[in-house]
């Protein structure tokens, strides 16, 4: 596919600089292909020509295998809210590692983390731990099905809830998922309360739950319109359908997650990322009446086993991270997010094919709704690659961390301005809604 000579020229020079700057990463990329399909074990983080291999990280920097220090705005997909290797978290992990990492018995720390989460998040009366956001959503769905005795789930088309079959489905085909999984999934457009209501009413006798990321974070950052989440709450309640918030990312937006920010309390909540302090984690919970499906008794409780559930290492790291997550910390995150989005928006201006979206500490540079792919995606890839050449890691969804300063934020803004200068009018929308590539 051709995007025109200007973009081809830029691509050549940006990629050449990237290759020249990262030869060790290039060699590792080639080696990795031999042992792992596509050279990696994590979908969604690859980019052309190849990824940067990171060997260590500290505070707001990633250190790559070629000796480059990259200012990070990714923080492992928004999870390291205090930056990399925060001393308090490192100490907590070290202390616990020396005291054992897992055993088939509960530990005191899990009670502390469960209590902390229940105190923070409005919907959580009780909680259980698992090892990923995927599992947290899967178990929330399972609890909803067991509680209601119904099978179907309504999810928003395109939303990402991890890789559980029943929640991975979108309107586009998903290879490897049995066709009959679709029988139990209803898809609705995000942020459209009227459409959700129609679908909930039509499926009310089969619907166990509606699951939604309160802020849409896949392929762009979209906050909910005022009243949308409250409408979902009212409609589900009116029809005896449970409401699940996937707060795996949005927990970082306020002391009690997005449900606290928007003042809407779901029945069940799935968590992950931040609450593990950088170690693998998931948690799900909600009303005690629903969570009782996991209690032993009559009928027998649901199976939710897991060799590493609530392991003390993760619990220790999570507690250390949450202890630092104070009201002033959230204020600082919001201030940094605000500064980043305002300054980026000022750099791109009003007549760009792209726009800056922001919710608290999350910021995203997205094509305007009228901008047509795929040229926009290629322009975004090249902007990110050019920023890597400026030693800045700017992912699709940017997050700020409490250890960052205004200087760090301004460094991205300045580099972004320079990069945009080289793109010139490639970022201006064409009359047909494309980018002028
Ligand atoms: N839900 C959301 C909203 C997510 O963004 C993610 C991961 N990015 C998940 C669930 C899955 O979490 P995990 O990768 O820990 O399985």
Coordinates of C-alpha atoms and ligand atoms in Angstrom, one line a residue:
X1 CA 0.0 0.0 0.0
X2 CA 1.4 3.4 -0.9
X3 CA 1.0 6.4 1.3
X4 CA 2.7 8.8 -1.0
X5 CA 6.3 10.0 -1.4
X6 CA 6.4 12.3 1.6
X7 CA 5.4 9.6 4.1
X8 CA 7.7 7.0 2.4
X9 CA 10.6 9.4 2.7
X10 CA 9.9 10.1 6.4
X11 CA 9.5 6.4 7.0
X12 CA 12.9 5.6 5.5
X13 CA 14.8 8.2 7.5
X14 CA 13.1 7.5 10.8
X15 CA 13.5 3.7 10.5
X16 CA 17.1 4.1 9.4
X17 CA 17.9 6.2 12.5
X18 CA 16.0 3.7 14.7
X19 CA 18.0 0.8 13.3
X20 CA 21.3 2.6 13.6
X21 CA 20.5 3.5 17.2
X22 CA 19.4 0.0 18.3
X23 CA 21.6 -2.7 16.7
X24 CA 21.6 -5.0 19.8
X25 CA 17.7 -4.9 19.8
X26 CA 17.7 -5.7 16.1
X27 CA 20.0 -8.7 16.7
X28 CA 17.8 -9.9 19.6
X29 CA 14.7 -9.6 17.4
X30 CA 16.3 -11.8 14.8
X31 CA 17.3 -14.4 17.5
X32 CA 13.9 -14.3 19.2
X33 CA 12.1 -15.4 16.0
X34 CA 13.8 -18.8 16.3
X35 CA 12.3 -19.7 19.7
X36 CA 9.0 -17.8 19.9
X37 CA 6.4 -17.4 17.2
X38 CA 6.7 -13.8 15.9
X39 CA 9.6 -13.4 18.4
X40 CA 7.6 -12.6 21.5
X41 CA 4.9 -13.9 23.9
X42 CA 2.7 -10.9 24.2
X43 CA 0.3 -9.7 21.6
X44 CA -0.2 -6.0 21.1
X45 CA 3.2 -4.6 21.9
X46 CA 5.0 -5.3 18.6
X47 CA 5.8 -2.6 16.1
X48 CA 7.8 -2.4 12.9
X49 CA 10.6 -2.7 12.2
X50 CA 11.2 -4.4 15.6
X51 CA 10.8 -3.6 19.3
X52 CA 13.4 -2.1 21.6
X53 CA 14.7 -4.7 24.1
X54 CA 14.8 -3.4 27.6
X55 CA 17.1 -4.8 30.2
X56 CA 16.4 -2.7 33.2
X57 CA 14.2 0.2 34.4
X58 CA 14.3 2.7 37.1
X59 CA 11.9 5.6 38.1
X60 CA 10.7 7.0 34.7
X61 CA 13.4 5.5 32.6
X62 CA 13.8 2.3 30.6
X63 CA 17.3 1.2 29.8
X64 CA 17.6 -0.7 26.5
X65 CA 20.2 -3.3 25.4
X66 CA 22.0 -0.6 23.3
X67 CA 22.6 1.7 26.3
X68 CA 19.8 4.2 25.5
X69 CA 17.8 5.6 28.4
X70 CA 14.2 6.1 27.3
X71 CA 11.8 8.4 29.2
X72 CA 8.8 6.1 29.7
X73 CA 5.1 7.0 29.3
X74 CA 3.9 3.4 29.2
X75 CA 4.8 2.0 32.7
X76 CA 4.0 -1.6 31.6
X77 CA 0.6 -0.7 30.1
X78 CA -0.3 1.9 32.8
X79 CA 0.4 -0.5 35.8
X80 CA 3.5 1.0 37.4
X81 CA 1.8 4.1 38.9
X82 CA 4.9 5.0 40.9
X83 CA 7.3 4.3 38.1
X84 CA 9.9 1.5 37.8
X85 CA 11.6 -0.1 40.7
X86 CA 10.2 2.3 43.3
X87 CA 12.3 2.0 46.4
X88 CA 9.4 1.3 48.7
X89 CA 8.0 -1.4 46.4
X90 CA 11.5 -2.9 45.9
X91 CA 12.1 -3.1 49.7
X92 CA 8.7 -4.8 50.2
X93 CA 9.4 -7.4 47.5
X94 CA 12.9 -8.0 48.8
X95 CA 11.7 -8.4 52.4
X96 CA 9.0 -10.8 51.4
X97 CA 11.1 -12.8 48.9
X98 CA 13.5 -13.6 51.7
X99 CA 10.5 -14.9 53.7
X100 CA 9.1 -17.2 51.0
X101 CA 7.1 -16.5 47.8
X102 CA 4.1 -18.8 47.9
X103 CA 2.5 -21.6 49.8
X104 CA -0.8 -23.5 49.9
X105 CA -2.2 -21.5 52.8
X106 CA -3.4 -18.0 53.3
X107 CA -1.1 -15.2 54.4
X108 CA -1.7 -12.2 56.6
X109 CA -0.9 -9.7 53.7
X110 CA -3.9 -10.8 51.6
X111 CA -6.3 -9.7 54.3
X112 CA -4.6 -6.3 54.4
X113 CA -4.8 -5.8 50.6
X114 CA -8.4 -7.0 50.5
X115 CA -9.3 -4.6 53.3
X116 CA -7.5 -1.7 51.6
X117 CA -9.3 -2.3 48.3
X118 CA -12.7 -2.7 49.9
X119 CA -12.2 0.6 51.7
X120 CA -11.2 2.4 48.6
X121 CA -13.5 1.1 45.9
X122 CA -17.2 1.8 46.5
X123 CA -18.6 -1.4 45.0
X124 CA -16.2 -3.8 46.8
X125 CA -17.7 -5.4 49.9
X126 CA -15.7 -8.5 49.3
X127 CA -12.8 -9.4 47.0
X128 CA -10.8 -12.3 45.7
X129 CA -7.3 -12.3 44.1
X130 CA -6.1 -13.9 40.9
X131 CA -3.1 -13.3 38.7
X132 CA -4.2 -11.1 35.8
X133 CA -6.9 -8.8 34.6
X134 CA -8.0 -11.4 32.2
X135 CA -8.8 -13.8 35.1
X136 CA -10.4 -11.0 37.1
X137 CA -12.9 -10.4 34.3
X138 CA -13.4 -14.1 33.7
X139 CA -14.2 -14.7 37.3
X140 CA -16.5 -11.7 37.5
X141 CA -18.4 -13.1 34.6
X142 CA -18.6 -16.5 36.2
X143 CA -19.9 -15.0 39.4
X144 CA -22.5 -13.1 37.6
X145 CA -23.6 -16.2 35.7
X146 CA -23.8 -18.3 38.9
X147 CA -25.6 -15.6 40.8
X148 CA -28.3 -14.9 38.1
X149 CA -28.5 -18.4 36.6
X150 CA -28.2 -16.8 33.1
X151 CA -25.5 -17.2 30.5
X152 CA -25.3 -14.1 28.3
X153 CA -23.0 -11.2 28.7
X154 CA -23.3 -7.8 27.0
X155 CA -20.0 -6.2 26.2
X156 CA -19.1 -3.1 24.3
X157 CA -17.9 -3.8 20.8
X158 CA -14.1 -3.4 20.5
X159 CA -13.5 -3.2 24.3
X160 CA -10.6 -5.1 25.6
X161 CA -11.1 -7.2 28.7
X162 CA -8.2 -9.6 28.3
X163 CA -8.1 -12.9 26.5
X164 CA -10.9 -15.0 28.0
X165 CA -13.0 -16.4 25.1
X166 CA -16.3 -15.1 26.3
X167 CA -15.0 -11.5 26.7
X168 CA -12.5 -11.4 23.9
X169 CA -15.2 -11.5 21.2
X170 CA -15.9 -8.5 19.1
X171 CA -17.8 -8.0 15.9
X172 CA -14.7 -8.9 13.9
X173 CA -13.8 -12.6 13.8
X174 CA -11.7 -13.9 16.6
X175 CA -9.7 -16.9 15.6
X176 CA -9.6 -19.8 17.9
X177 CA -12.8 -19.0 19.8
X178 CA -15.5 -21.6 19.4
X179 CA -18.4 -20.3 17.2
X180 CA -21.0 -21.1 19.8
X181 CA -19.3 -18.6 22.3
X182 CA -21.0 -16.0 20.2
X183 CA -24.4 -17.3 21.3
X184 CA -23.7 -16.0 24.8
X185 CA -22.3 -12.6 23.9
X186 CA -24.3 -9.5 23.0
X187 CA -22.3 -6.6 21.5
X188 CA -23.3 -2.9 22.0
X189 CA -21.5 0.3 20.9
X190 CA -19.7 2.1 23.8
X191 CA -21.2 5.3 25.1
X192 CA -24.7 4.7 23.5
X193 CA -27.2 4.3 26.3
X194 CA -30.2 4.0 24.0
X195 CA -28.6 1.1 22.1
X196 CA -27.6 -0.6 25.4
X197 CA -31.1 -0.3 26.6
X198 CA -32.6 -1.8 23.5
X199 CA -30.2 -4.8 23.7
X200 CA -30.7 -5.2 27.5
X201 CA -34.4 -5.3 27.1
X202 CA -34.3 -7.7 24.2
X203 CA -32.0 -10.1 26.1
X204 CA -33.2 -9.5 29.7
X205 CA -34.2 -13.1 30.4
X206 CA -30.8 -14.5 29.2
X207 CA -28.5 -11.7 30.3
X208 CA -26.3 -12.3 33.4
X209 CA -24.4 -9.0 33.2
X210 CA -23.3 -6.0 31.3
X211 CA -19.5 -5.4 31.4
X212 CA -18.0 -2.1 30.5
X213 CA -14.6 -0.3 30.9
X214 CA -16.0 2.9 32.4
X215 CA -13.4 4.7 30.2
X216 CA -12.8 3.2 26.8
X217 CA -9.1 2.5 26.5
X218 CA -8.8 0.3 23.3
X219 CA -7.6 2.0 20.2
X220 CA -8.1 5.5 21.6
X221 CA -9.1 7.0 24.9
X222 CA -12.8 7.8 25.2
X223 CA -14.3 9.0 28.4
X224 CA -18.0 8.2 29.0
X225 CA -20.5 11.0 28.1
X226 CA -22.2 12.5 31.1
X227 CA -25.0 10.2 32.3
X228 CA -23.9 7.2 30.2
X229 CA -22.7 5.1 33.1
X230 CA -25.6 6.1 35.3
X231 CA -28.0 5.1 32.5
X232 CA -26.3 1.7 32.3
X233 CA -26.7 1.4 36.1
X234 CA -30.4 2.2 36.0
X235 CA -31.2 0.0 33.0
X236 CA -29.4 -3.0 34.4
X237 CA -30.9 -2.6 37.8
X238 CA -34.4 -2.2 36.3
X239 CA -34.0 -5.6 34.5
X240 CA -32.2 -7.6 37.2
X241 CA -29.0 -7.7 35.2
X242 CA -25.7 -7.2 37.0
X243 CA -23.3 -4.4 36.0
X244 CA -19.6 -5.2 35.9
X245 CA -17.0 -2.5 35.7
X246 CA -13.6 -3.6 34.2
X247 CA -11.4 -1.2 36.2
X248 CA -8.1 -3.0 35.3
X249 CA -6.9 0.3 33.9
X250 CA -9.3 2.8 35.2
X251 CA -8.6 2.1 38.9
X252 CA -5.7 4.6 38.5
X253 CA -8.0 7.5 37.7
X254 CA -9.2 8.2 41.3
X255 CA -8.9 6.9 44.9
X256 CA -11.8 4.6 44.3
X257 CA -11.3 4.0 40.6
X258 CA -13.6 5.3 37.8
X259 CA -16.7 4.4 39.8
X260 CA -15.5 6.9 42.4
X261 CA -14.7 9.5 39.7
X262 CA -18.1 9.2 38.0
X263 CA -20.2 8.4 41.0
X264 CA -21.7 5.2 39.6
X265 CA -21.4 1.9 41.6
X266 CA -21.5 -1.4 39.7
X267 CA -22.4 -4.8 41.2
X268 CA -19.0 -6.3 40.5
X269 CA -15.5 -4.8 39.7
X270 CA -12.5 -6.4 38.1
X271 CA -9.0 -5.0 39.0
X272 CA -5.4 -5.7 38.0
X273 CA -2.3 -3.7 37.0
X274 CA -1.6 -1.0 39.7
X275 CA -2.9 -3.1 42.7
X276 CA 0.0 -5.5 42.3
X277 CA 2.7 -2.9 42.6
X278 CA 4.3 -4.2 39.3
X279 CA 3.9 -7.9 39.9
X280 CA 1.3 -10.1 38.1
X281 CA -2.1 -9.6 39.7
X282 CA -5.8 -9.5 39.3
X283 CA -8.7 -9.1 41.7
X284 CA -12.5 -9.1 41.5
X285 CA -15.2 -8.4 43.9
X286 CA -18.4 -6.7 44.7
X287 CA -21.6 -7.1 46.7
X288 CA -21.1 -9.7 49.4
X289 CA -24.5 -11.2 48.4
X290 CA -23.0 -12.0 44.9
X291 CA -19.5 -13.0 46.1
X292 CA -21.1 -15.6 48.3
X293 CA -21.2 -17.8 45.2
X294 CA -17.6 -18.6 46.1
X295 CA -18.3 -19.6 49.7
X296 CA -18.4 -23.3 50.5
X297 CA -21.8 -24.6 51.4
X298 CA -25.1 -25.5 49.8
X299 CA -25.1 -25.1 46.8
X300 CA -21.4 -25.7 46.5
X301 CA -19.2 -22.7 46.0
X302 CA -17.7 -21.9 42.6
X303 CA -14.3 -23.2 41.9
X304 CA -11.7 -20.4 41.9
X305 CA -8.4 -22.1 42.6
X306 CA -5.0 -20.7 41.6
X307 CA -1.5 -21.8 42.6
X308 CA -0.4 -18.2 42.9
X309 CA -3.6 -16.5 44.0
X310 CA -2.8 -13.9 46.7
X311 CA 0.8 -15.0 46.8
X312 CA 2.6 -12.9 49.5
X313 CA 5.1 -11.4 47.1
X314 CA 2.4 -9.8 45.0
X315 CA 0.4 -8.8 48.1
X316 CA 3.5 -7.1 49.6
X317 CA 4.2 -5.2 46.4
X318 CA 0.6 -4.2 46.1
X319 CA 0.3 -3.0 49.6
X320 CA 3.5 -0.9 49.2
X321 CA 2.1 0.7 46.0
X322 CA -1.3 1.4 47.5
X323 CA 0.3 3.0 50.6
X324 CA 1.9 5.5 48.3
X325 CA -1.4 6.1 46.5
X326 CA -2.6 9.0 48.7
X327 CA -5.0 11.8 47.8
X328 CA -2.1 14.1 47.1
X329 CA -0.6 11.4 44.8
X330 CA -3.8 11.4 42.7
X331 CA -3.8 15.2 42.6
X332 CA -0.2 15.1 41.3
X333 CA -1.1 12.5 38.7
X334 CA -4.0 14.5 37.5
X335 CA -1.9 17.7 37.4
X336 CA 0.8 16.0 35.3
X337 CA -1.8 14.5 33.0
X338 CA -3.5 17.9 32.6
X339 CA -0.2 19.6 31.8
X340 CA 0.7 16.9 29.3
X341 CA -2.6 17.0 27.4
X342 CA -2.9 20.8 27.3
X343 CA 0.7 21.2 26.0
X344 CA 0.4 18.4 23.5
X345 CA -2.9 19.8 22.3
X346 CA -1.4 23.3 21.9
X347 CA 1.4 21.8 19.8
X348 CA -0.9 19.9 17.4
X349 CA -3.4 22.8 17.1
X350 CA -7.0 22.7 16.1
X351 CA -6.6 21.9 12.4
X352 CA -4.9 18.5 12.9
X353 CA -6.1 15.1 11.8
X354 CA -5.3 14.0 15.4
X355 CA -6.5 15.1 18.8
X356 CA -5.4 14.7 22.3
X357 CA -7.8 12.8 24.7
X358 CA -7.2 12.8 28.4
X359 CA -8.8 11.4 31.6
X360 CA -6.9 12.3 34.7
X361 CA -3.5 10.5 34.5
X362 CA -4.2 8.9 31.1
X363 CA -3.5 10.8 27.8
X364 CA -3.8 9.6 24.3
X365 CA -3.0 11.0 20.8
X366 CA -5.8 9.7 18.6
X367 CA -7.0 10.3 15.1
X368 CA -10.1 12.5 15.1
X369 CA -13.3 10.5 14.5
X370 CA -13.4 11.8 11.0
X371 CA -9.9 10.8 10.1
X372 CA -9.6 7.7 8.0
X373 CA -7.3 4.8 8.6
X374 CA -4.9 3.3 7.6
X375 CA -2.6 6.3 6.8
X376 CA -3.4 7.7 10.3
X377 CA -2.1 4.5 11.9
X378 CA 1.1 4.6 9.9
X379 CA 1.6 8.3 10.8
X380 CA 1.1 7.4 14.5
X381 CA 3.6 4.6 14.2
X382 CA 6.2 6.9 12.7
X383 CA 5.6 9.6 15.3
X384 CA 6.2 7.0 18.0
X385 CA 9.3 5.7 16.3
X386 CA 10.6 9.2 15.8
X387 CA 10.0 9.9 19.5
X388 CA 12.0 6.7 20.4
X389 CA 14.8 8.3 18.4
X390 CA 14.4 11.2 20.8
X391 CA 14.7 8.6 23.6
X392 CA 11.1 8.9 24.6
X393 CA 8.6 6.0 24.8
X394 CA 5.2 7.3 23.9
X395 CA 2.7 4.5 23.6
X396 CA -0.8 4.5 22.2
X397 CA -2.1 5.1 25.7
X398 CA 0.2 7.3 27.8
X399 CA 0.3 7.2 31.5
X400 CA 2.1 9.5 34.0
X401 CA 3.6 8.2 37.2
X402 CA 3.9 9.8 40.6
X403 CA 7.7 9.9 40.3
X404 CA 7.5 12.1 37.2
X405 CA 8.0 15.9 37.2
X406 CA 6.9 18.7 35.0
X407 CA 10.3 18.6 33.4
X408 CA 9.7 15.0 32.2
X409 CA 6.3 15.9 30.8
X410 CA 7.7 19.0 29.0
X411 CA 10.5 16.9 27.5
X412 CA 7.9 14.8 25.7
X413 CA 6.0 17.9 24.6
X414 CA 9.2 19.5 23.2
X415 CA 10.3 16.4 21.4
X416 CA 6.8 16.0 20.0
X417 CA 6.9 19.5 18.7
X418 CA 10.2 18.8 16.9
X419 CA 8.9 15.6 15.4
X420 CA 5.7 17.2 14.2
X421 CA 7.8 19.9 12.5
X422 CA 9.3 17.2 10.3
X423 CA 5.8 15.8 9.5
X424 CA 4.6 19.2 8.4
X425 CA 1.2 19.1 6.7
X426 CA 1.0 15.3 6.8
X427 CA -1.0 15.8 9.9
X428 CA -3.6 18.1 8.3
X429 CA -6.8 16.3 7.4
X430 CA -7.6 16.0 3.7
X431 CA -11.0 17.0 2.5
X432 CA -11.8 13.2 2.3
X433 CA -11.0 12.8 6.0
X434 CA -7.7 11.1 5.5
X435 CA -4.3 12.4 6.4
X436 CA -2.4 14.1 3.6
X437 CA -0.1 11.3 3.1
Ligands
LIG1 N1 -9.0 -5.2 31.1 C1 -8.5 -4.1 30.6 C2 -9.3 -2.9 30.5 C3 -7.2 -4.1 30.2 O1 -6.6 -3.0 29.7 C4 -6.4 -5.3 30.3 C5 -4.9 -5.3 29.9 N2 -4.4 -4.3 29.3 C6 -7.0 -6.4 30.8 C7 -8.3 -6.3 31.2 C8 -6.3 -7.7 30.9 O2 -5.4 -7.6 31.9 P1 -4.1 -8.7 32.0 O3 -3.2 -8.3 30.8 O4 -3.5 -8.5 33.3 O5 -4.7 -10.0 31.7

